[in-house]
PDB file of C-alpha atoms in Angstrom:
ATOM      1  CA  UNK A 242     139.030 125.450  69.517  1.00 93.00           C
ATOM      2  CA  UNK A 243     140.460 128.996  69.742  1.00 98.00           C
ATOM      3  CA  UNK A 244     140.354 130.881  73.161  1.00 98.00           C
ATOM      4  CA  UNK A 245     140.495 134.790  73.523  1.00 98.00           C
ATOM      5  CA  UNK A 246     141.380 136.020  76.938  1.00 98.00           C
ATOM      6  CA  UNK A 247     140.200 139.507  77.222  1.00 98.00           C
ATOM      7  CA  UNK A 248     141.845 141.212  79.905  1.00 98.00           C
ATOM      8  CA  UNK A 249     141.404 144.745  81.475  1.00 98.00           C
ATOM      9  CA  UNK A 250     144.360 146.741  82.465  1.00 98.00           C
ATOM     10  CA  UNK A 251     145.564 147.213  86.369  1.00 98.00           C
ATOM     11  CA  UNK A 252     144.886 150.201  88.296  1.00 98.00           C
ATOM     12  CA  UNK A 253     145.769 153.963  87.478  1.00 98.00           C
ATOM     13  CA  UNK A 254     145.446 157.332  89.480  1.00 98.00           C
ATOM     14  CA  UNK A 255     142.119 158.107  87.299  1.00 98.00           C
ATOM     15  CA  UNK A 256     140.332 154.384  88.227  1.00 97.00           C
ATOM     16  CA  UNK A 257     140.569 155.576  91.970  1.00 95.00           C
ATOM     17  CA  UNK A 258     139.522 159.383  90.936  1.00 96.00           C
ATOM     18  CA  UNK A 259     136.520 158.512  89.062  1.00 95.00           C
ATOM     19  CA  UNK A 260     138.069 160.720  86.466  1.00 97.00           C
ATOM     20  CA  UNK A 261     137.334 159.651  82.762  1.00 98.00           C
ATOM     21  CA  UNK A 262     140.363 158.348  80.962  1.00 98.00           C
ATOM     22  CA  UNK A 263     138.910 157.484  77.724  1.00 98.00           C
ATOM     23  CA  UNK A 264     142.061 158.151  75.716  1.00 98.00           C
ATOM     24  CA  UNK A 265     143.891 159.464  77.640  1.00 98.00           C
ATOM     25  CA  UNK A 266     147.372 157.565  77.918  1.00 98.00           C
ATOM     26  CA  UNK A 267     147.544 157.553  81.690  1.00 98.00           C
ATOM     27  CA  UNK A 268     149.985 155.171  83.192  1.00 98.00           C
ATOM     28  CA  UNK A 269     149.292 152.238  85.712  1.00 98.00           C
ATOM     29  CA  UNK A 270     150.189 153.375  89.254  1.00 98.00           C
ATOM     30  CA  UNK A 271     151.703 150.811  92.124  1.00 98.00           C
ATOM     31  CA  UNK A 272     148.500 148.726  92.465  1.00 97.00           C
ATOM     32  CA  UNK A 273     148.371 148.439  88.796  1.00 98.00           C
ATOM     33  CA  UNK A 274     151.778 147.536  88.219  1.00 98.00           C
ATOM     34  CA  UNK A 275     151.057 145.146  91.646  1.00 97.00           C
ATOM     35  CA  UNK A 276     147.789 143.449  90.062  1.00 97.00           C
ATOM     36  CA  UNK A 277     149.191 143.093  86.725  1.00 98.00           C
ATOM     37  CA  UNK A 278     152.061 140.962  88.539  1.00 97.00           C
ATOM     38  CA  UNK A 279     149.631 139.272  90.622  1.00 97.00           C
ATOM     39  CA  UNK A 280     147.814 137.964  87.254  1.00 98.00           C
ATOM     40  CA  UNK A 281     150.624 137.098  85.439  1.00 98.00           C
ATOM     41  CA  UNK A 282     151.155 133.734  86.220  1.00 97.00           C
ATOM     42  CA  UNK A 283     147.453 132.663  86.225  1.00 97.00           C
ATOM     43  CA  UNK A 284     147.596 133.572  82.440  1.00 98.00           C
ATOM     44  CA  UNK A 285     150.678 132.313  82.116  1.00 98.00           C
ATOM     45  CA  UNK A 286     149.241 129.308  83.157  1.00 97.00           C
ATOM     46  CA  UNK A 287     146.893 129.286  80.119  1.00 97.00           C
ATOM     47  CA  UNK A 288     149.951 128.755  78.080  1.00 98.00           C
ATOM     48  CA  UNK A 289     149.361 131.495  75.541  1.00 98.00           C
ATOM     49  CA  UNK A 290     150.528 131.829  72.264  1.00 98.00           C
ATOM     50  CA  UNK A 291     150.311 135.194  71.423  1.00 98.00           C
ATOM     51  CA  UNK A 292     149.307 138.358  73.273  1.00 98.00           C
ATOM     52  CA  UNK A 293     148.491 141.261  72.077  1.00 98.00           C
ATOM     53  CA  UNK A 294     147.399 144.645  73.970  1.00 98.00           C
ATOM     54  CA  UNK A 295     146.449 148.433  73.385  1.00 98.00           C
ATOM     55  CA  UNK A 296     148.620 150.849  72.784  1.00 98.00           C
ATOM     56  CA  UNK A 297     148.013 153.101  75.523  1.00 98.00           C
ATOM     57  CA  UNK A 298     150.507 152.378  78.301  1.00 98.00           C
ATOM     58  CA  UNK A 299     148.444 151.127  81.283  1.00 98.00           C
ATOM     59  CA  UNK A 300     147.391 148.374  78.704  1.00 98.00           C
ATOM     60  CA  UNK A 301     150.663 147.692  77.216  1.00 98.00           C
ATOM     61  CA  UNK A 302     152.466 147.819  80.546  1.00 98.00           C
ATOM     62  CA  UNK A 303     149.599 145.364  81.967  1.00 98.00           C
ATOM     63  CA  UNK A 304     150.651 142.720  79.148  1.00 98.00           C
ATOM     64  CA  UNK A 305     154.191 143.110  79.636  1.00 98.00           C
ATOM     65  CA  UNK A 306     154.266 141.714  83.168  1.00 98.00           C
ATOM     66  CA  UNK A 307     152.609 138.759  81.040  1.00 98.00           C
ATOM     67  CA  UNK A 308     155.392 138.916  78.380  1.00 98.00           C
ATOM     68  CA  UNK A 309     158.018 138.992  81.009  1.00 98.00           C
ATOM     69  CA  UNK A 310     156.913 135.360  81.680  1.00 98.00           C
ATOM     70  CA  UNK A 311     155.735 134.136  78.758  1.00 98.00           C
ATOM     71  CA  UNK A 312     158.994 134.868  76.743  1.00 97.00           C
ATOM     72  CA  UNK A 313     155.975 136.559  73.748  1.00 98.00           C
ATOM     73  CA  UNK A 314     156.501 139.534  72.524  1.00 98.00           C
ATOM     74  CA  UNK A 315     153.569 141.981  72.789  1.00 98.00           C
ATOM     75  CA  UNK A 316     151.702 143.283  69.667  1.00 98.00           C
ATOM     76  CA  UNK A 317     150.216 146.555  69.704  1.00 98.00           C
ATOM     77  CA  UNK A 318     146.752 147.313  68.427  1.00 98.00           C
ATOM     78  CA  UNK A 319     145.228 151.042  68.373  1.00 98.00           C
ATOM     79  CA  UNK A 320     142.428 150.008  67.484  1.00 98.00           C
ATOM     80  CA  UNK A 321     142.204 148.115  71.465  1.00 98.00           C
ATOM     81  CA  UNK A 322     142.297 151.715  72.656  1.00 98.00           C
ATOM     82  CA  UNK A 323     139.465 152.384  75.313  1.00 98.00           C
ATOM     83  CA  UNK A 324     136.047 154.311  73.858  1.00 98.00           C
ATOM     84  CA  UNK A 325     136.898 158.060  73.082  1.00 98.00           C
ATOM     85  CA  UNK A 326     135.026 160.444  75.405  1.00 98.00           C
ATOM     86  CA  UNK A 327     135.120 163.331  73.758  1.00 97.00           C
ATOM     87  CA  UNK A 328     134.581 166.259  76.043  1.00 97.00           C
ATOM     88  CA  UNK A 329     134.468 164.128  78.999  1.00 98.00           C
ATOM     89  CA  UNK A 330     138.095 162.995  78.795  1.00 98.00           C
ATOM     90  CA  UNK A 331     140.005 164.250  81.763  1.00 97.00           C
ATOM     91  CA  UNK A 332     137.206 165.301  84.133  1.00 98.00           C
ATOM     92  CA  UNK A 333     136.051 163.654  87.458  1.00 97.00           C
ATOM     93  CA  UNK A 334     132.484 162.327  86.985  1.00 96.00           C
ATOM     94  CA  UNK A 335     131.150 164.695  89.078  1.00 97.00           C
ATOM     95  CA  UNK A 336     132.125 167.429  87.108  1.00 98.00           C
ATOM     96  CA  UNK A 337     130.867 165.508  84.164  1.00 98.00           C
ATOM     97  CA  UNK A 338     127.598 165.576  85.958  1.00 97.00           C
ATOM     98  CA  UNK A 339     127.377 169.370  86.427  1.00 98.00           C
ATOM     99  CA  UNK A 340     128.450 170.308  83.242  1.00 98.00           C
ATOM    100  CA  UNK A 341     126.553 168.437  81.353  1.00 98.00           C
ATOM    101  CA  UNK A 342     123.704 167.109  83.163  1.00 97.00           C
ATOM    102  CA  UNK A 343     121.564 165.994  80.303  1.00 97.00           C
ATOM    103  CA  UNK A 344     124.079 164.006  78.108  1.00 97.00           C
ATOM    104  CA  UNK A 345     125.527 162.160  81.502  1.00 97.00           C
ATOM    105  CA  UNK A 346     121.509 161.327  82.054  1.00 97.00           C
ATOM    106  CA  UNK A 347     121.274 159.387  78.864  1.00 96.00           C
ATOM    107  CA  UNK A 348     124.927 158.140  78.992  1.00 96.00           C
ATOM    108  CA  UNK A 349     123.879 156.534  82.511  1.00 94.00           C
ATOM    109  CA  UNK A 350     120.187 155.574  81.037  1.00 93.00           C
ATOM    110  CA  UNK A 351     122.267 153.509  77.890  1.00 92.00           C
ATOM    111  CA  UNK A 352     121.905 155.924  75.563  1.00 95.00           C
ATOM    112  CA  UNK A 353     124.464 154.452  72.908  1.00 95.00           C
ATOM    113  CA  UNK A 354     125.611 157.987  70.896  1.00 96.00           C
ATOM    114  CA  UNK A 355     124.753 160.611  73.909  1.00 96.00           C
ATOM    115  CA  UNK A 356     126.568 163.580  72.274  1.00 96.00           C
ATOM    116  CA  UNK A 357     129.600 165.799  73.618  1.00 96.00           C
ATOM    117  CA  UNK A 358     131.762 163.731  70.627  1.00 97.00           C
ATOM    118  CA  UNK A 359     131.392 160.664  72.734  1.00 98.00           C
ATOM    119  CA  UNK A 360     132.089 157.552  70.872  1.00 98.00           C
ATOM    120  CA  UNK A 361     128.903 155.640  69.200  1.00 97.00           C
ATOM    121  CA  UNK A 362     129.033 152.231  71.522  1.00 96.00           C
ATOM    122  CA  UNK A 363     128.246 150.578  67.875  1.00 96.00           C
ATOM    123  CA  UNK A 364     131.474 152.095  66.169  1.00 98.00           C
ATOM    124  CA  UNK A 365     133.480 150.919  69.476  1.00 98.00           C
ATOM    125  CA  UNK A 366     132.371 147.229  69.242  1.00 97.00           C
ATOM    126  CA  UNK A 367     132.660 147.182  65.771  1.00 98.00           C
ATOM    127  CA  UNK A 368     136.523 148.250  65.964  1.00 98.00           C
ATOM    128  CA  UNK A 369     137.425 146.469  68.973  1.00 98.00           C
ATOM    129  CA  UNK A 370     135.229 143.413  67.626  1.00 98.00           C
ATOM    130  CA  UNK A 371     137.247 143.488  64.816  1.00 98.00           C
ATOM    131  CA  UNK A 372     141.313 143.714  66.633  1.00 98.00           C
ATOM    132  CA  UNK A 373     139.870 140.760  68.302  1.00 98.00           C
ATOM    133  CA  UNK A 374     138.821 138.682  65.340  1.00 98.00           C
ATOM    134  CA  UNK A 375     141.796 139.165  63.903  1.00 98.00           C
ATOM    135  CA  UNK A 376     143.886 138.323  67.020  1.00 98.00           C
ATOM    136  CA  UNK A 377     141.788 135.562  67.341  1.00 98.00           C
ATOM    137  CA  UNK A 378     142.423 134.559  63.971  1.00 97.00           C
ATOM    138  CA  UNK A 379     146.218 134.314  64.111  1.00 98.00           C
ATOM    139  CA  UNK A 380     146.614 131.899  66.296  1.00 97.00           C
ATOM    140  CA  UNK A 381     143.362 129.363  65.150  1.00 95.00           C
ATOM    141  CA  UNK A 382     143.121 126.688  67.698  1.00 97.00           C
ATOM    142  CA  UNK A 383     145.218 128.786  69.820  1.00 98.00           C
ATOM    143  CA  UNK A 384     145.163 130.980  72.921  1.00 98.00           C
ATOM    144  CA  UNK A 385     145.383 134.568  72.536  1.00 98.00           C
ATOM    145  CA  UNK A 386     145.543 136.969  75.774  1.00 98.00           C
ATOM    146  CA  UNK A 387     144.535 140.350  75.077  1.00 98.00           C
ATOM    147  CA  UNK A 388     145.353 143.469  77.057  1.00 98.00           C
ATOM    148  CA  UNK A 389     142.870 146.281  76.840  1.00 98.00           C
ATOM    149  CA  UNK A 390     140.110 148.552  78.129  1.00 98.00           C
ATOM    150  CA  UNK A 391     136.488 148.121  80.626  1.00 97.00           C
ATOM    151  CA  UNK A 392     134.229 150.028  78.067  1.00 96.00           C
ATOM    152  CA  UNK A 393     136.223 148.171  74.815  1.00 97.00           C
ATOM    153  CA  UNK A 394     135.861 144.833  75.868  1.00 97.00           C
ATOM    154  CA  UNK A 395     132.499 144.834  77.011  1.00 96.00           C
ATOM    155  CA  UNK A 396     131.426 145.974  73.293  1.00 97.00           C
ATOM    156  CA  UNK A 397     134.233 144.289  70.950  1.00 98.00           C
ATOM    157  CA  UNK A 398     133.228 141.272  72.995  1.00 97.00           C
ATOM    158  CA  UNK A 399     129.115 141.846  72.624  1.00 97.00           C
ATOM    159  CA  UNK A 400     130.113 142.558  68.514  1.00 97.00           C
ATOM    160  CA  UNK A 401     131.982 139.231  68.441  1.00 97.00           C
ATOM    161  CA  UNK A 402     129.270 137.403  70.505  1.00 97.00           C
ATOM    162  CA  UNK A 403     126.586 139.273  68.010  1.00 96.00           C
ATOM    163  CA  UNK A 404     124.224 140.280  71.558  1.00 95.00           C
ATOM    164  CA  UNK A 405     121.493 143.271  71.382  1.00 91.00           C
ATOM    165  CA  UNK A 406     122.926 146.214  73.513  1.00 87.00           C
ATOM    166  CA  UNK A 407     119.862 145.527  75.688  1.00 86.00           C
ATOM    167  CA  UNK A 408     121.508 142.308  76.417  1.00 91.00           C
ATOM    168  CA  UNK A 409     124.852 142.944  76.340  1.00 92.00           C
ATOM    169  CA  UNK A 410     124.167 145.935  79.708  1.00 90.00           C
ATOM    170  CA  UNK A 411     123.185 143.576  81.762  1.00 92.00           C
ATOM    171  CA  UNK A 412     127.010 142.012  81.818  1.00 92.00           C
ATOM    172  CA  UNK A 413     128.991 143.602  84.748  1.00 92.00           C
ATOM    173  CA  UNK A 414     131.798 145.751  84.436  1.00 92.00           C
ATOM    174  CA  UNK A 415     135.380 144.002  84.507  1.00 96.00           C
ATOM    175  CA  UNK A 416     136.892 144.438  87.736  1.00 97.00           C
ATOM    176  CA  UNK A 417     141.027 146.227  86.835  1.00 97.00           C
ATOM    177  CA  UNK A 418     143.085 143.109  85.648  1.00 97.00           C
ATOM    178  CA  UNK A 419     140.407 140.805  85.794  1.00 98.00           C
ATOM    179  CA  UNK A 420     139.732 138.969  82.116  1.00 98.00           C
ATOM    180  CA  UNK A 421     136.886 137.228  80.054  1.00 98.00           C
ATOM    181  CA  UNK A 422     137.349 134.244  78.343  1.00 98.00           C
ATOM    182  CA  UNK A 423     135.894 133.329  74.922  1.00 98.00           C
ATOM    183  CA  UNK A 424     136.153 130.268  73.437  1.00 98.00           C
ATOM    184  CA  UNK A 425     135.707 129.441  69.257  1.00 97.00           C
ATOM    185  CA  UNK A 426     134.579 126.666  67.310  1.00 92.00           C
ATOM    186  CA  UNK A 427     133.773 126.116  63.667  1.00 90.00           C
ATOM    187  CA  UNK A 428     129.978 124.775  64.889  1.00 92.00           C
ATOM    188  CA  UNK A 429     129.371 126.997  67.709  1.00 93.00           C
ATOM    189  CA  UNK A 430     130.923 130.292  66.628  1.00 96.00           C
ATOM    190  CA  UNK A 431     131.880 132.007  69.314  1.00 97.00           C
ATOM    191  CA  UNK A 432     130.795 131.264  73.398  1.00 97.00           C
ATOM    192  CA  UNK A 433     130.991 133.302  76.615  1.00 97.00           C
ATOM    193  CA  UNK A 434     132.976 130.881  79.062  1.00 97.00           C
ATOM    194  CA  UNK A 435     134.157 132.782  81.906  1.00 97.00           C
ATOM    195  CA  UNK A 436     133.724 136.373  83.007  1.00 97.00           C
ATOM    196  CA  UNK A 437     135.397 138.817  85.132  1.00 97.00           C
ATOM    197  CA  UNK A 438     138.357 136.239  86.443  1.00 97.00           C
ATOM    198  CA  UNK A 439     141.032 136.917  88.815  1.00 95.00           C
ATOM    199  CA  UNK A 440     143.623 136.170  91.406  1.00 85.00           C
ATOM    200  CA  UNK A 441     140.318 136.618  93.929  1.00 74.00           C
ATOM    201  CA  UNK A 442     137.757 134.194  91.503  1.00 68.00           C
ATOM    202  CA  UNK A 443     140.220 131.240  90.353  1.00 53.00           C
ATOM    203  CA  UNK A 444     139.334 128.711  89.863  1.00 45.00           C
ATOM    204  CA  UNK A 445     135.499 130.202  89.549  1.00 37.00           C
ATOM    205  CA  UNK A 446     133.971 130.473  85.992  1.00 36.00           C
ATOM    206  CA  UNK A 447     130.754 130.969  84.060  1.00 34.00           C
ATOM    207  CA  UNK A 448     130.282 127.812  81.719  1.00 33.00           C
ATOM    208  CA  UNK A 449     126.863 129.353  80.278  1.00 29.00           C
ATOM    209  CA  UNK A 450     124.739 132.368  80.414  1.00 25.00           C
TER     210      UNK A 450
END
């Protein structure tokens, strides 16, 4: 059985702003850096044999606390990189709200391609779905730990899992550096097993949905 730990990066200046990052390469600030610590050796503990992790540095540096006691090396994957927001990228929500009042109504209603060259959600799952797959892949009947993004991983996770977007918005957010695990098998395809873990849930998990 293969297992896919999906894990969000640690804090930065724009989590606490409400600004939107998309993008953005905006580095982890001292909670971060603190929470991705904190983490470490719970994944550790999952005795990992590969992780891999955006390139953007609040998810790389995330996986290298993880690195630094695994002895792995870290493998870098663009295509991990959080949803593109387009316009939005850089602004607090609030000014995302003024500006462009009826595109943030049917991004907050679920509308999946709301304009102002946001990303499609369906071309976001379908990348990240695929880094994953393929990280997954590498190490078959292995554990893979995989640094990356809130908006990613909820949809490369929903592609993998093969849920309607209907379904897949009633999952809540991850929490920064808290991680879903997946689990693989040739009958079963791919399961849901646990869901936004960390140092404040352990040794909590979700066995079915």
């Amino acid at each position: 059985m293969t297992r896919l730990i999906v894990w969000r990066h640690g804090n930065t200046d724009w989590n606490a702003a409400n600004r939107v990052q998309g993008q953005t390469d905006v580095p982890l600030n001292e909670l971060g850096r603190d929470q991705a610590r904190a983490a470490a050796p719970l994944l550790a503990a999952l005795r990992p044999d590969a992780i891999v992790a955006s390139d953007l540095s609040r998810a790389a540096d995330t996986a290298a606390a993880l690195a630094a006691l695994t002895g792995l090396s870290v493998r870098t994957d663009a295509r991990l990189r959080e949803r593109h927001f387009g316009q939005w990228q850089g602004l607090h929500l609030t000014e995302v709200a003024e500006r462009f009042p009826e595109e943030y109504a049917r991004w907050r209603a679920g509308d999946p391609d709301p304009g102002v060259d946001l990303e499609p959600l369906h071309l976001l799952g379908e990348r990240v779905g695929a880094a994953l797959q393929e990280a997954a892949d590498a190490v078959a009947g292995g554990t893979v730990v995989i640094a990356t993004h809130g908006g990613g991983s909820r949809q490369g996770i929903g592609h993998l899992l093969g849920w309607d977007p209907s379904v897949l918005r009633t999952i809540g957010s991850l929490a920064n550096c808290h991680w879903t695990e997946l689990r693989h098998d040739d009958v079963r395809g791919w399961q849901l097993r646990a869901h936004n873990v960390g140092l404040a849930t352990v040794p909590a998990v979700v066995d079915a949905i």
